[in-house]
Short mmCIF file of C-alpha atoms in Angstrom, two decimals:
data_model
loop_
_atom_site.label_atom_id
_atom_site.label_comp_id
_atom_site.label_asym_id
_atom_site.label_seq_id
_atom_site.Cartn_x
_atom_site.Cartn_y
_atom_site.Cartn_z
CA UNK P 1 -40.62 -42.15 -35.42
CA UNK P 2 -38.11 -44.66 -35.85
CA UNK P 3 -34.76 -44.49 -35.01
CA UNK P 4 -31.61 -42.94 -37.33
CA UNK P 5 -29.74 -45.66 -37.43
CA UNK P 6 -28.99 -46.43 -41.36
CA UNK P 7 -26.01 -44.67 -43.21
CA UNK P 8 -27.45 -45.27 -46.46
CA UNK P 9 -30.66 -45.58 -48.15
CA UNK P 10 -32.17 -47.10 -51.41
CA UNK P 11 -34.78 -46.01 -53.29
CA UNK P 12 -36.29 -48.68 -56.02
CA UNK P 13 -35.75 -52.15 -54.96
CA UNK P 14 -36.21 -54.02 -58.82
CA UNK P 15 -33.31 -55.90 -59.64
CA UNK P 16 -30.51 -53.01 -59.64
CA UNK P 17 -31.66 -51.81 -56.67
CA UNK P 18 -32.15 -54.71 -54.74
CA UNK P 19 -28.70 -56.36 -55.92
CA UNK P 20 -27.28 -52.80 -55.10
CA UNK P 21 -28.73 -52.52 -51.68
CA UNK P 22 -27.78 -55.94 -50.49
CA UNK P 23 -23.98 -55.05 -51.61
CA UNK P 24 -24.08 -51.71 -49.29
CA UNK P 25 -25.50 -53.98 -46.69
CA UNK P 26 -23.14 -56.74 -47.23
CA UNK P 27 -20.24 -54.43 -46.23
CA UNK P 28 -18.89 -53.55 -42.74
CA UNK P 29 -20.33 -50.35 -40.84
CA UNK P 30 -23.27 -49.97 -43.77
CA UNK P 31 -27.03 -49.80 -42.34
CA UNK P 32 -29.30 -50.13 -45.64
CA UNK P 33 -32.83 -48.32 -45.34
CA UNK P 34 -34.81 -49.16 -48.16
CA UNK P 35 -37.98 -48.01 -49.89
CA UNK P 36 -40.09 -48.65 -53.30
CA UNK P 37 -43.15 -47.62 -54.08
CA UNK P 38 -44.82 -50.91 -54.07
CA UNK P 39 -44.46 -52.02 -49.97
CA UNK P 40 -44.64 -55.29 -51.09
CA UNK P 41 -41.24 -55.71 -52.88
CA UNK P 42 -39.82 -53.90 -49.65
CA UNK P 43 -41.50 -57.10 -47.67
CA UNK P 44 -39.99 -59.43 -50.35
CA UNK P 45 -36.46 -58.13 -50.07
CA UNK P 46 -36.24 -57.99 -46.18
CA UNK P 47 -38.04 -61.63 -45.98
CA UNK P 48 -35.84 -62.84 -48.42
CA UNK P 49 -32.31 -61.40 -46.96
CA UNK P 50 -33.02 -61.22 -43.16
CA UNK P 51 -29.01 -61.09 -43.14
CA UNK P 52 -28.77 -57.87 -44.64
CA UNK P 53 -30.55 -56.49 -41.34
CA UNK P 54 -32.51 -54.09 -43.79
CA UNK P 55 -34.17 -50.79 -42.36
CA UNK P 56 -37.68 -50.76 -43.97
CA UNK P 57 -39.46 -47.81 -44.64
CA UNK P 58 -43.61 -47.90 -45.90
CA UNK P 59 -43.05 -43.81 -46.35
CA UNK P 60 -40.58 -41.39 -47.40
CA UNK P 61 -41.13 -40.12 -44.32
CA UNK P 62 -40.11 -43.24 -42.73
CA UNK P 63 -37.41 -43.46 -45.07
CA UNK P 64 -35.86 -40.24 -44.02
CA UNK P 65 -36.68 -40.60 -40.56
CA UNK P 66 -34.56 -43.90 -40.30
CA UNK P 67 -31.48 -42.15 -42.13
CA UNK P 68 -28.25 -40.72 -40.22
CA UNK P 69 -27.74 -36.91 -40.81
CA UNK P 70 -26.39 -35.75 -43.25
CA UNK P 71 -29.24 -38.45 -44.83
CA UNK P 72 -27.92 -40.00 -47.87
CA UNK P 73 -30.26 -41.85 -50.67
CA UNK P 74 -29.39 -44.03 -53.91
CA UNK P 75 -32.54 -43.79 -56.48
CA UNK P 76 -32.18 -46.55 -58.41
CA UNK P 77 -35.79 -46.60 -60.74
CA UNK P 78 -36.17 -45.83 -64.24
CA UNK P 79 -34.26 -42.97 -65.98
CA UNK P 80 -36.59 -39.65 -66.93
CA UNK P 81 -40.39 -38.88 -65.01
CA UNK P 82 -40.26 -41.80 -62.42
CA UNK P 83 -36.80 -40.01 -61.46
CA UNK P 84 -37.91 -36.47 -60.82
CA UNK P 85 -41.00 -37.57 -58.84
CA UNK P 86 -38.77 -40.04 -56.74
CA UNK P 87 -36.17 -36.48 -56.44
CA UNK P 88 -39.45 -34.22 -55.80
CA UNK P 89 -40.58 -37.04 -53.03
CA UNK P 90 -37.52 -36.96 -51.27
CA UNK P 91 -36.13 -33.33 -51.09
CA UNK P 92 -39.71 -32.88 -49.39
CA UNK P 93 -38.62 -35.13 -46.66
CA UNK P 94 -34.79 -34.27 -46.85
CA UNK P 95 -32.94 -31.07 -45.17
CA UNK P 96 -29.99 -28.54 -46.44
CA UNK P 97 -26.80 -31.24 -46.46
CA UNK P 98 -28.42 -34.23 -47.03
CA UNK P 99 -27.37 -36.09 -50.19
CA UNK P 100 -29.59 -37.43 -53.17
CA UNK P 101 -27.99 -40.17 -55.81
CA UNK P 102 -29.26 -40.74 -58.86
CA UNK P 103 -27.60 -44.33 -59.68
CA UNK P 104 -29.91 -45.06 -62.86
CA UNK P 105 -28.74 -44.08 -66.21
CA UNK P 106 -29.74 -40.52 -67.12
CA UNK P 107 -28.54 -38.57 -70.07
CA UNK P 108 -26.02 -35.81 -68.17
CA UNK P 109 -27.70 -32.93 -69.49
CA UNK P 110 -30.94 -33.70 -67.14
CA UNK P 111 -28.43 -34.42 -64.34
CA UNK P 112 -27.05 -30.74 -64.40
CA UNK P 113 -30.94 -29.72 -64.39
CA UNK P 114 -31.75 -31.68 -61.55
CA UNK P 115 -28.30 -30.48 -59.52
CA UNK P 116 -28.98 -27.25 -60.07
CA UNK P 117 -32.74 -27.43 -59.18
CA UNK P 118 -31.55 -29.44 -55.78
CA UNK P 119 -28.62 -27.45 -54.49
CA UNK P 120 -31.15 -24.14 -54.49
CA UNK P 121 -33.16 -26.48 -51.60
CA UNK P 122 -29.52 -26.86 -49.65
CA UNK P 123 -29.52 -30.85 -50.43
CA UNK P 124 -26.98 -32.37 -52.64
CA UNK P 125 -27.92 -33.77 -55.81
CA UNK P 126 -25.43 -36.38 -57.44
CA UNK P 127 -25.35 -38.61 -60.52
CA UNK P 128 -23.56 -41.16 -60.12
CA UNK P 129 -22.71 -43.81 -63.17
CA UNK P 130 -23.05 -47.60 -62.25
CA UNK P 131 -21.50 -49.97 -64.45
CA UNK P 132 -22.13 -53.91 -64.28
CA UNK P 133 -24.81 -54.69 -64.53
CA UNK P 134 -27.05 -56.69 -62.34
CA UNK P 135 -23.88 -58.68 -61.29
CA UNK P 136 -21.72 -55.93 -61.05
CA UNK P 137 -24.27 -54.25 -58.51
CA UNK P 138 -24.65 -57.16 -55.93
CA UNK P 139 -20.42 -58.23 -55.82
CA UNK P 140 -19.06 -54.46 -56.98
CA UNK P 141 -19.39 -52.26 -59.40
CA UNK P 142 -17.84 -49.49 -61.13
CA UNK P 143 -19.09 -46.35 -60.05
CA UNK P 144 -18.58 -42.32 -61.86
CA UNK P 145 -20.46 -39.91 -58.99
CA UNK P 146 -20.28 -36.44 -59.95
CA UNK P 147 -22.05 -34.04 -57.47
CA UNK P 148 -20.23 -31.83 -55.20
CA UNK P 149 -16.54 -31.75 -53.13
CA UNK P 150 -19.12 -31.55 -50.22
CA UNK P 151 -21.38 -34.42 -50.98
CA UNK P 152 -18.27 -37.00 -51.69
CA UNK P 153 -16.89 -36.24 -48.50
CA UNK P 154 -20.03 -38.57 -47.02
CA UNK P 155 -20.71 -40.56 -50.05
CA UNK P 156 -17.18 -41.62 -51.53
CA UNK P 157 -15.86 -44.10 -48.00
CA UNK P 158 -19.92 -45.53 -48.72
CA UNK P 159 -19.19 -45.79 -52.38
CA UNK P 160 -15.57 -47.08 -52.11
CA UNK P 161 -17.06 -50.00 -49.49
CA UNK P 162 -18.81 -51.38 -52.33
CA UNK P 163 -17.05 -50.91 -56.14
CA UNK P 164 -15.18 -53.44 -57.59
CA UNK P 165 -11.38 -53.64 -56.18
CA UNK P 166 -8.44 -53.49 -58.92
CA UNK P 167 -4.83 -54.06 -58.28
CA UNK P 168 -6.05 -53.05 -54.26
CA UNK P 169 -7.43 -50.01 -55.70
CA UNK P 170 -11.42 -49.40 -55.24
CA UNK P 171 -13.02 -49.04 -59.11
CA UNK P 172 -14.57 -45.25 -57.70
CA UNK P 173 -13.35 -41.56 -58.07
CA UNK P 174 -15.44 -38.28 -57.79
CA UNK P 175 -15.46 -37.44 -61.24
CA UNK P 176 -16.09 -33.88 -61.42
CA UNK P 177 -19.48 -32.10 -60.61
CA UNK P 178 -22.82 -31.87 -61.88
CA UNK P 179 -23.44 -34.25 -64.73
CA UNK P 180 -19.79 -35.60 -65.27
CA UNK P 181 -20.81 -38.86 -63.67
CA UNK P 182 -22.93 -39.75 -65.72
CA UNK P 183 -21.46 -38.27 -68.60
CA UNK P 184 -18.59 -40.56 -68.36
CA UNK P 185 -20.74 -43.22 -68.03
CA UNK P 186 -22.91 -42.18 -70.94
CA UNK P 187 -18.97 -42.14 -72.90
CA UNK P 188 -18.68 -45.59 -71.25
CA UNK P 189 -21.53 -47.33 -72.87
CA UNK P 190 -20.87 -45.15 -76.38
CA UNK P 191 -17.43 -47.31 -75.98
CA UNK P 192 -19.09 -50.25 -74.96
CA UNK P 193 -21.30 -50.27 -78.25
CA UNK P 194 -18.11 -49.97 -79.97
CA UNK P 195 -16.60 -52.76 -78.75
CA UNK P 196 -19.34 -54.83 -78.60
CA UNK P 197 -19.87 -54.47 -82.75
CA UNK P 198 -15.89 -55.23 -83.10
CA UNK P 199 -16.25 -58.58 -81.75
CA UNK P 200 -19.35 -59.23 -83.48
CA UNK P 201 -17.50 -57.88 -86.69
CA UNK P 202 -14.99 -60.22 -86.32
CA UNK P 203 -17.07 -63.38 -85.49
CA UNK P 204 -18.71 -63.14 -88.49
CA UNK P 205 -15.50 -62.68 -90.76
CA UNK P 206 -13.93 -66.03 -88.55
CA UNK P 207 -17.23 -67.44 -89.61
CA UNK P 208 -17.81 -66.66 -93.24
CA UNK P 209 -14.48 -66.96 -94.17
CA UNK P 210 -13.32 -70.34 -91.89
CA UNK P 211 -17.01 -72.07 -91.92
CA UNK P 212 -15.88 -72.73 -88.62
CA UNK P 213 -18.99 -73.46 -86.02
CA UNK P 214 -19.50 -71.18 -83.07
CA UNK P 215 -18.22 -73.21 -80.66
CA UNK P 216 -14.90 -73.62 -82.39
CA UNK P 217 -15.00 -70.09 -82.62
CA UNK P 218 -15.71 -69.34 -79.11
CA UNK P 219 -12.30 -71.33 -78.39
CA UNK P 220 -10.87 -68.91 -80.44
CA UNK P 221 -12.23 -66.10 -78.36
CA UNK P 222 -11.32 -68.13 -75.40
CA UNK P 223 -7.76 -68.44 -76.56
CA UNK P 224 -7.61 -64.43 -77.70
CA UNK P 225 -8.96 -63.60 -73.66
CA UNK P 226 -5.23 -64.95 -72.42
CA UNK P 227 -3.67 -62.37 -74.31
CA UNK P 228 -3.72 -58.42 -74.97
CA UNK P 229 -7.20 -58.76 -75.95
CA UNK P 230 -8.29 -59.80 -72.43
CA UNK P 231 -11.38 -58.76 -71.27
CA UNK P 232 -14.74 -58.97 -70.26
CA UNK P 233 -16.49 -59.32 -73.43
CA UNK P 234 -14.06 -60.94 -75.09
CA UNK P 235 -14.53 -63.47 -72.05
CA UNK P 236 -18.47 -63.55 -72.26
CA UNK P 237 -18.38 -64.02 -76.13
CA UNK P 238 -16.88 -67.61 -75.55
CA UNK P 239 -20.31 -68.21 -73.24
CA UNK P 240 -22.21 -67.11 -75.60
CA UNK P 241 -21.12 -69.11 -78.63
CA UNK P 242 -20.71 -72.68 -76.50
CA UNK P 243 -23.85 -72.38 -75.78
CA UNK P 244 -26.60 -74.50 -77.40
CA UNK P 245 -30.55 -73.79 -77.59
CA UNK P 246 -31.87 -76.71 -75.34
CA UNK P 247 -35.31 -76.53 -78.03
CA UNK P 248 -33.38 -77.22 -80.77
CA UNK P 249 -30.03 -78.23 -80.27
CA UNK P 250 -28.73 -75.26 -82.66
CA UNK P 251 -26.01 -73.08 -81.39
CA UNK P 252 -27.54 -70.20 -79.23
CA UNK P 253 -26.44 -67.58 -81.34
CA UNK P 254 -27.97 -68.97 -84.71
CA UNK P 255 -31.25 -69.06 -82.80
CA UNK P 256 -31.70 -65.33 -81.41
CA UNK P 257 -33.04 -62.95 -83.91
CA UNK P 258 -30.20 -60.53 -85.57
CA UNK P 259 -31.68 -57.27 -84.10
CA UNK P 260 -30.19 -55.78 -81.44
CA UNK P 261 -31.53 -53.17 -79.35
CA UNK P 262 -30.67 -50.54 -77.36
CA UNK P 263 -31.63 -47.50 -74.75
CA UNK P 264 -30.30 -44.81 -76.05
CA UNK P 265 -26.60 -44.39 -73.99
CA UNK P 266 -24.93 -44.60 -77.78
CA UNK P 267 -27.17 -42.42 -79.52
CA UNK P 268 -26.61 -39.99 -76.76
CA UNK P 269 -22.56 -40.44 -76.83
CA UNK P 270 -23.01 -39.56 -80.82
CA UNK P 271 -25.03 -37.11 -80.62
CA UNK P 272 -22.74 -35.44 -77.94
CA UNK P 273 -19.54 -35.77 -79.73
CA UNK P 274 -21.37 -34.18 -82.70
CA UNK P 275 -22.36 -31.03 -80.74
CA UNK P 276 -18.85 -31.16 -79.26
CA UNK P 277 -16.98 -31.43 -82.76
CA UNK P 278 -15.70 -34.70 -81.53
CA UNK P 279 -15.40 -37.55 -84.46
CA UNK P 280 -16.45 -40.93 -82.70
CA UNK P 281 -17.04 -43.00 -85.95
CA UNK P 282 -16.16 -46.73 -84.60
CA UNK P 283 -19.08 -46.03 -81.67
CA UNK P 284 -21.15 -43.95 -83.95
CA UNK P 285 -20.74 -46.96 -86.87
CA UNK P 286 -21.64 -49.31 -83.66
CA UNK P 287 -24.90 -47.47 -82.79
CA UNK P 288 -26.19 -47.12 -86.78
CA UNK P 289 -25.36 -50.73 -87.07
CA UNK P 290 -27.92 -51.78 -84.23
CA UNK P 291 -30.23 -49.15 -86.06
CA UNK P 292 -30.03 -50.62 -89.17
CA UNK P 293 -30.12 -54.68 -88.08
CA UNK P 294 -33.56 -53.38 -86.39
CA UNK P 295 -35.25 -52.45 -89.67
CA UNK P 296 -35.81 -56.05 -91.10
CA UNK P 297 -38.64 -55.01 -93.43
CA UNK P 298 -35.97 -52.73 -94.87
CA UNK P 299 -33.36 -55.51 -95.06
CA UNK P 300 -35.87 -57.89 -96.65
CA UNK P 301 -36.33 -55.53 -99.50
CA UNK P 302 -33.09 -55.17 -100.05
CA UNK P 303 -31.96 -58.74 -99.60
CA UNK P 304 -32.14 -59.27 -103.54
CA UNK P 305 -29.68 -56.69 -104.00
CA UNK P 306 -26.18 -57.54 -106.21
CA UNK P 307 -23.04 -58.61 -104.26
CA UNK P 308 -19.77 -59.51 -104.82
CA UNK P 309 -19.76 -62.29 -107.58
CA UNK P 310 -16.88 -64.28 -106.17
CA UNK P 311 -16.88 -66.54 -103.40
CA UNK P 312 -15.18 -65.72 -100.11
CA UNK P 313 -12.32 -68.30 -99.90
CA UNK P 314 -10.01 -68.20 -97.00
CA UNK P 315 -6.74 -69.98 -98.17
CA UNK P 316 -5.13 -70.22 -94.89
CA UNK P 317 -7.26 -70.23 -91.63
CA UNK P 318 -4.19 -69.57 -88.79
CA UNK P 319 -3.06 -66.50 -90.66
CA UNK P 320 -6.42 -64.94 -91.44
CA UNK P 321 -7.75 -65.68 -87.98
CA UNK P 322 -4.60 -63.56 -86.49
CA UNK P 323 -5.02 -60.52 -88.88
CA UNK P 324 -8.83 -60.56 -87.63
CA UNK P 325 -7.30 -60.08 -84.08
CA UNK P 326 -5.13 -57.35 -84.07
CA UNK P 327 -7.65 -55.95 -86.61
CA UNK P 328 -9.81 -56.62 -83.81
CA UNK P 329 -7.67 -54.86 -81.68
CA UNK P 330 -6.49 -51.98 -83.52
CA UNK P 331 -9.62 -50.76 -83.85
CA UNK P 332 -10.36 -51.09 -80.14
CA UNK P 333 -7.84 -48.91 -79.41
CA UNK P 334 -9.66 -46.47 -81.69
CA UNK P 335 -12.64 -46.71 -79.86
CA UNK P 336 -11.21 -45.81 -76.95
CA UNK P 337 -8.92 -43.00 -77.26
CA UNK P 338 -11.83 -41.87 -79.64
CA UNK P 339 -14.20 -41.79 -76.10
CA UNK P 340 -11.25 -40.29 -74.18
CA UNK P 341 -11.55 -37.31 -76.85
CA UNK P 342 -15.34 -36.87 -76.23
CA UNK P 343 -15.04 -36.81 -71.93
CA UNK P 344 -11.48 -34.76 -72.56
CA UNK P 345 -13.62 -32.04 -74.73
CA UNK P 346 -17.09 -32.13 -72.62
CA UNK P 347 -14.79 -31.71 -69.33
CA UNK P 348 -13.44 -28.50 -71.70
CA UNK P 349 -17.03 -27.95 -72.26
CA UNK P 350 -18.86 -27.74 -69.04
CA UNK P 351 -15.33 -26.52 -66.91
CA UNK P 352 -14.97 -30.11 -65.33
CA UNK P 353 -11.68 -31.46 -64.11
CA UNK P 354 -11.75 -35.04 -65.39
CA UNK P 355 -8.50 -36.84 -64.68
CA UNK P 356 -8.64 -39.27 -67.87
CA UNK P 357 -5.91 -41.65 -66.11
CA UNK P 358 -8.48 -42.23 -63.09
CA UNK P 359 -11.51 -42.80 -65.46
CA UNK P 360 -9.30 -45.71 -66.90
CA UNK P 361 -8.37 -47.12 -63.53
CA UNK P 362 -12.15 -47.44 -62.08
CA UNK P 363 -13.33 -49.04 -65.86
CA UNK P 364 -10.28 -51.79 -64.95
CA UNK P 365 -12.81 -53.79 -62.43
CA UNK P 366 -16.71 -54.28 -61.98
CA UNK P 367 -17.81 -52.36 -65.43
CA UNK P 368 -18.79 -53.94 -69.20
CA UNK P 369 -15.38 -52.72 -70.71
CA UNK P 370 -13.23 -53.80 -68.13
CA UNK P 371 -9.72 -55.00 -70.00
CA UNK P 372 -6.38 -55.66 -69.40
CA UNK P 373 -4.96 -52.69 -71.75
CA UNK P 374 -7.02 -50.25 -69.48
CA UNK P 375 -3.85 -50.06 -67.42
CA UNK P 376 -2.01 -49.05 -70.61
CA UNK P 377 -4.66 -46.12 -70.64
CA UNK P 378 -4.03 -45.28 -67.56
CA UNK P 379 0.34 -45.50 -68.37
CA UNK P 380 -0.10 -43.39 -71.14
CA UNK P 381 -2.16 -40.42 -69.13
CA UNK P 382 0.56 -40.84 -65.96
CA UNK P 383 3.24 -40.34 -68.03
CA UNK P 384 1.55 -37.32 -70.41
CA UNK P 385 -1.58 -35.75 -68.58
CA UNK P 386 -2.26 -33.55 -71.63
CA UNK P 387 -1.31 -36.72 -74.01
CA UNK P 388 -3.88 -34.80 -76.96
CA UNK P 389 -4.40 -38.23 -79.02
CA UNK P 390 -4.30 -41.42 -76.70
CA UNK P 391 -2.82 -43.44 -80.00
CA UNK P 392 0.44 -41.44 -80.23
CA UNK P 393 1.18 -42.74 -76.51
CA UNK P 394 4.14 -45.21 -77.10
CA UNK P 395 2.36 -48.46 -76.25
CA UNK P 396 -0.24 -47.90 -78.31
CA UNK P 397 1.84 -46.79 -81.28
CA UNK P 398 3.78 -50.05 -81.20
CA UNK P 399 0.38 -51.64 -81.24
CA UNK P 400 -1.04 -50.22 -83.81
CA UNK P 401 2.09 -50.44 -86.22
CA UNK P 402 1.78 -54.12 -85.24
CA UNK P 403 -1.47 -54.42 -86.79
CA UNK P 404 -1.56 -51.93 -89.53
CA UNK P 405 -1.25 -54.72 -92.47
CA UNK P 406 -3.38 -57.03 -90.97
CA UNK P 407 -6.20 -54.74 -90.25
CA UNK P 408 -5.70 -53.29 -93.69
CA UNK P 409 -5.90 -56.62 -95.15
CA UNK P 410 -9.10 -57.70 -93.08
CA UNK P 411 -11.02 -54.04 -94.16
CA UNK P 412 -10.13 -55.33 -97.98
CA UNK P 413 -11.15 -58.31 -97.59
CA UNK P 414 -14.76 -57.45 -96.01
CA UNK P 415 -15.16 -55.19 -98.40
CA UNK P 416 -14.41 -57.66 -101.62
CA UNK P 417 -16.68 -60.17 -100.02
CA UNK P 418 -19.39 -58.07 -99.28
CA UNK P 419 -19.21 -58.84 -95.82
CA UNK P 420 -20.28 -55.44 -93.34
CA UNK P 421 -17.45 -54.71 -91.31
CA UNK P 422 -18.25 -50.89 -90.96
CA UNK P 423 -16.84 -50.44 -87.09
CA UNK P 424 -13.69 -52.17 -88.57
CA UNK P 425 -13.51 -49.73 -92.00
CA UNK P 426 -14.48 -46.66 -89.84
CA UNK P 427 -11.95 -47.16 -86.99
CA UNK P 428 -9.04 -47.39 -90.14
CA UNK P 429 -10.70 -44.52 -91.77
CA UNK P 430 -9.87 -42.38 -89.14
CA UNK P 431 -6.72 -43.54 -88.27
CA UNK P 432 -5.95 -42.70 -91.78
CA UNK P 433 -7.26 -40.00 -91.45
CA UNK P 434 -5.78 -38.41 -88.07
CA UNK P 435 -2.55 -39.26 -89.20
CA UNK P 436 -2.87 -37.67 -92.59
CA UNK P 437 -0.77 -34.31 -93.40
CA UNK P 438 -3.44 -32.83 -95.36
CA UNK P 439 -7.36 -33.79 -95.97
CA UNK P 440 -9.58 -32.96 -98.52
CA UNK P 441 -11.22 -30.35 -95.94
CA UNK P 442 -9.71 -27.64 -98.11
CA UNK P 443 -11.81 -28.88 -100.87
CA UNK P 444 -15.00 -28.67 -98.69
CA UNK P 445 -14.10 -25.38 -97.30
CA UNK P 446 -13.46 -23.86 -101.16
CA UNK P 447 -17.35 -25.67 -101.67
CA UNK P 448 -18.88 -23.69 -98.54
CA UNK P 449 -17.89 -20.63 -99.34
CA UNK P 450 -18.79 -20.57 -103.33
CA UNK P 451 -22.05 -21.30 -101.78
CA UNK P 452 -22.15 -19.48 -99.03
CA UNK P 453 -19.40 -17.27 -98.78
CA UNK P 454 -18.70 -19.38 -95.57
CA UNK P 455 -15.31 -18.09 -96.18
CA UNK P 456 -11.96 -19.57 -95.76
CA UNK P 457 -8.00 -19.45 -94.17
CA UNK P 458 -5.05 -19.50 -96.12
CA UNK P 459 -1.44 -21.92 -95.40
CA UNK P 460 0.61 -18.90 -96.61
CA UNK P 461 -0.56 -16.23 -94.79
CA UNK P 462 -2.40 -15.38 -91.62
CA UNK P 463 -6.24 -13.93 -91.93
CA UNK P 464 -9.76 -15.03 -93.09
CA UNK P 465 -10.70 -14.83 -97.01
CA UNK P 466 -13.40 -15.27 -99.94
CA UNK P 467 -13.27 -15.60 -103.21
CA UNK P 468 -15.77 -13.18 -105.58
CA UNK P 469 -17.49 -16.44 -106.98
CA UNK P 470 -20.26 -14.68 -108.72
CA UNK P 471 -18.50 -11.80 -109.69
CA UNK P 472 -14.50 -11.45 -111.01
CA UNK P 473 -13.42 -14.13 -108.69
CA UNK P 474 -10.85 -12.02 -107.28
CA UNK P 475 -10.05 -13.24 -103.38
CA UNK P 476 -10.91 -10.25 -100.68
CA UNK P 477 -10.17 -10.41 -97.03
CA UNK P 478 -13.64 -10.77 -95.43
CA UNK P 479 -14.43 -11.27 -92.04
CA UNK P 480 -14.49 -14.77 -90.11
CA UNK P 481 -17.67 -16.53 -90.53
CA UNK P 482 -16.00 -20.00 -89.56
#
């Protein structure tokens, strides 16, 4: 048997894994076992980063063997079947306080299966969010664990040795339990879809409106990353445009096919807030737009359909280019406190206690939406825990009102040049529409129950009512049916 001498195990060595593993080893008083299913890419690893001192295990039962009590395991290997077997393999090997992580990204509702099917053995079972990607994994990630108090009592000083480090602060907090790891995460990457369609959105009014190549525009974006807008992707959409196809000597971006793809996190954040009676239309606009630039023989049928007769004419660049920013950044703020609804109202849902301010602290560093306004999140939640619409917080107020013209301006002028901007549109929609004193609900409500007798309230008096439609039309108090 060999000895106990690793902390901390790994379980899948591709990329993820390996770049994940080689972190936890890079860090003091970590001892990384590791273990895939192919022996060979264990062999690889270990030959290839004889630094890292790796513990190498041909069996699970190596791979527990060589793991300090309480043993503690990372599965990092694709998200659904090749996850429960690697969780069935394990708690067969594994004893009552031992700790299983599931680091991959699984939607939260299998999460609270798998935790409850784990703790009946004794072991812990956490998910655990990783953000970063394959860079963020090897130099320090952002990490969401759920799981229990008992299991981040081991796991967090592990987990804290290797996330990315903000303002001295380590980009980690126990979440809440069961799935609300990786339920935040799933609301990170609905956000991140979001965000992700803004910029495009605005690239492509810069560019249709300016003529402007995409390099000049990627100085723009360059420019816009010194200021409020600052951020990751802001800062990776300036690589993206400079760079030219080597083949062809076209920019990069005019090269690679217009359909994007996806897994499934922003399906799953939509169809969550949905269930939840959350509205997320800028990431739910973000997701359909992937969907619908993946259906070209759809697009090609369509392509002969009428537009806008007049040209798109930009009169002067400097001032449209600014609206298109804080336009750009309005609605980014929508996004957000629009995700901060959905984990606020699933934390209601399935009785976690998510602290929204620390969620916005551990996104600052290591993850895709790291940005400097994240700290404003986190403000705005310090100084009002219970703060019910993030965009009423002062700093984002000012914001907004900053913008308003411009991004009203930019949604008109998308829409007159036939020009999709529907994350843009969506995000002012419902601004307008949160901020609105009354909505054309009643309307709806007076439709659903002539219907369906769905029934409906009154503003003048308290109690539930219908209207006799197919009878005198005299209004009876009837039970709630809402």
């Amino acid at each position: 048997m060999p000895e106990a001498s690793a902390n901390i195990g790994v379980v899948g060595l591709a990329v993820m894994g390996s770049n994940l593993a080689r972190n936890l080893a890079s860090r003091e008083g970590n001892t990384v076992a590791i273990f895939n299913r192919s022996y060979e890419k264990t062999e690889t690893l270990v030959s290839e980063h004889p630094e890292a001192g790796f513990v190498a295990a041909k069996t699970y039962q190596e791979f527990a063997d060589s793991l300090q009590k309480p043993r503690t395991a990372i599965i990092m290997v694709k998200a659904g079947g090749p996850t429960d077997a690697v969780i069935d393999s394990l708690a067969s090997v594994f004893e009552p306080g031992d700790i299983i992580v599931d680091g991959g990204n699984a939607y939260f509702p299998d999460t609270i299966r798998r935790e409850k099917a784990v703790r009946e053995t004794g072991i812990n079972f956490v998910g655990a969010g990783i953000s970063g990607g394959e860079e963020g994994a090897l130099t320090g990630p952002s990490i969401m664990p759920g799981g229990s108090d008992e299991s981040w009592i081991t796991l967090g000083p592990i987990l804290k040795s290797i996330a990315a480090v903000a303002e001295g602060e380590p980009c980690v907090t126990h979440v809440g339990h069961d799935g609300a790891g990786h339920f935040v995460k799933m609301v990170h990457n609905g956000i991140e879809y979001a965000d992700m369609q803004l910029i495009a959105e605005a690239y492509d009014l810069i560019r249709r409106g300016t003529g402007k190549s995409p390099a000049e525009i990627a100085e723009i974006f360059a420019e816009w990353n010194k200021g409020e807008l600052e951020s990751y992707l802001i800062e990776i959409t300036a690589e993206v445009l400079r760079q030219v196809d080597a083949e062809t000597g076209k920019p990069l971006v005019d090269v690679i096919l217009d359909q994007a793809g996806a897994k499934g996190t922003g399906a799953w954040t939509v169809q969550t807030a949905l269930s939840l009676g959350v509205p997320v239309s800028g990431i739910a606009e973000a997701t359909f737009a992937r969907s619908l630039s993946s259906h070209p023989e759809q697009r090609e049928v369509a392509g002969s359909l009428p537009g806008p007769d007049e040209e798109f004419v930009v009169t002067d660049e400097a001032a449209f280019i600014e609206d298109v920013r804080l336009a750009l950044y309005a609605s980014k703020i929508v996004a957000y406190s629009q995700g901060f609804d959905e984990i606020r109202a699933g934390a209601a849902e399935y009785g976690w206690n998510i602290d929204l301010g620390a969620i916005s602290k551990i996104w600052r560093g290591g993850c895709i939406i790291r940005a400097q306004f994240l700290n404003r999140i986190a403000d705005a939640y310090a100084a009002e825990p219970g703060l019910p619409v993030l965009l009423t917080a002062p700093y984002f107020t000012e914001a907004i009102t900053r913008a308003q013209a411009p991004w009203r301006r930019v949604v008109v002028a998308a829409a007159q040049a036939g020009i999709p901007a529907p994350a843009f549109s969506s995000s002012l929609s419902y601004y307008d529409g949160i901020r609105a004193d009354r909505l054309p609900a009643a309307l709806v409500q007076g439709q659903r129950d002539f219907f369906g007798a769905h029934t409906y309230k009154r503003i003048d008096k308290p109690g539930t009512f219908h209207t006799q439609w197919s009878g005198d039309r005299t209004e009876i108090e009837a039970e709630d049916t809402h």
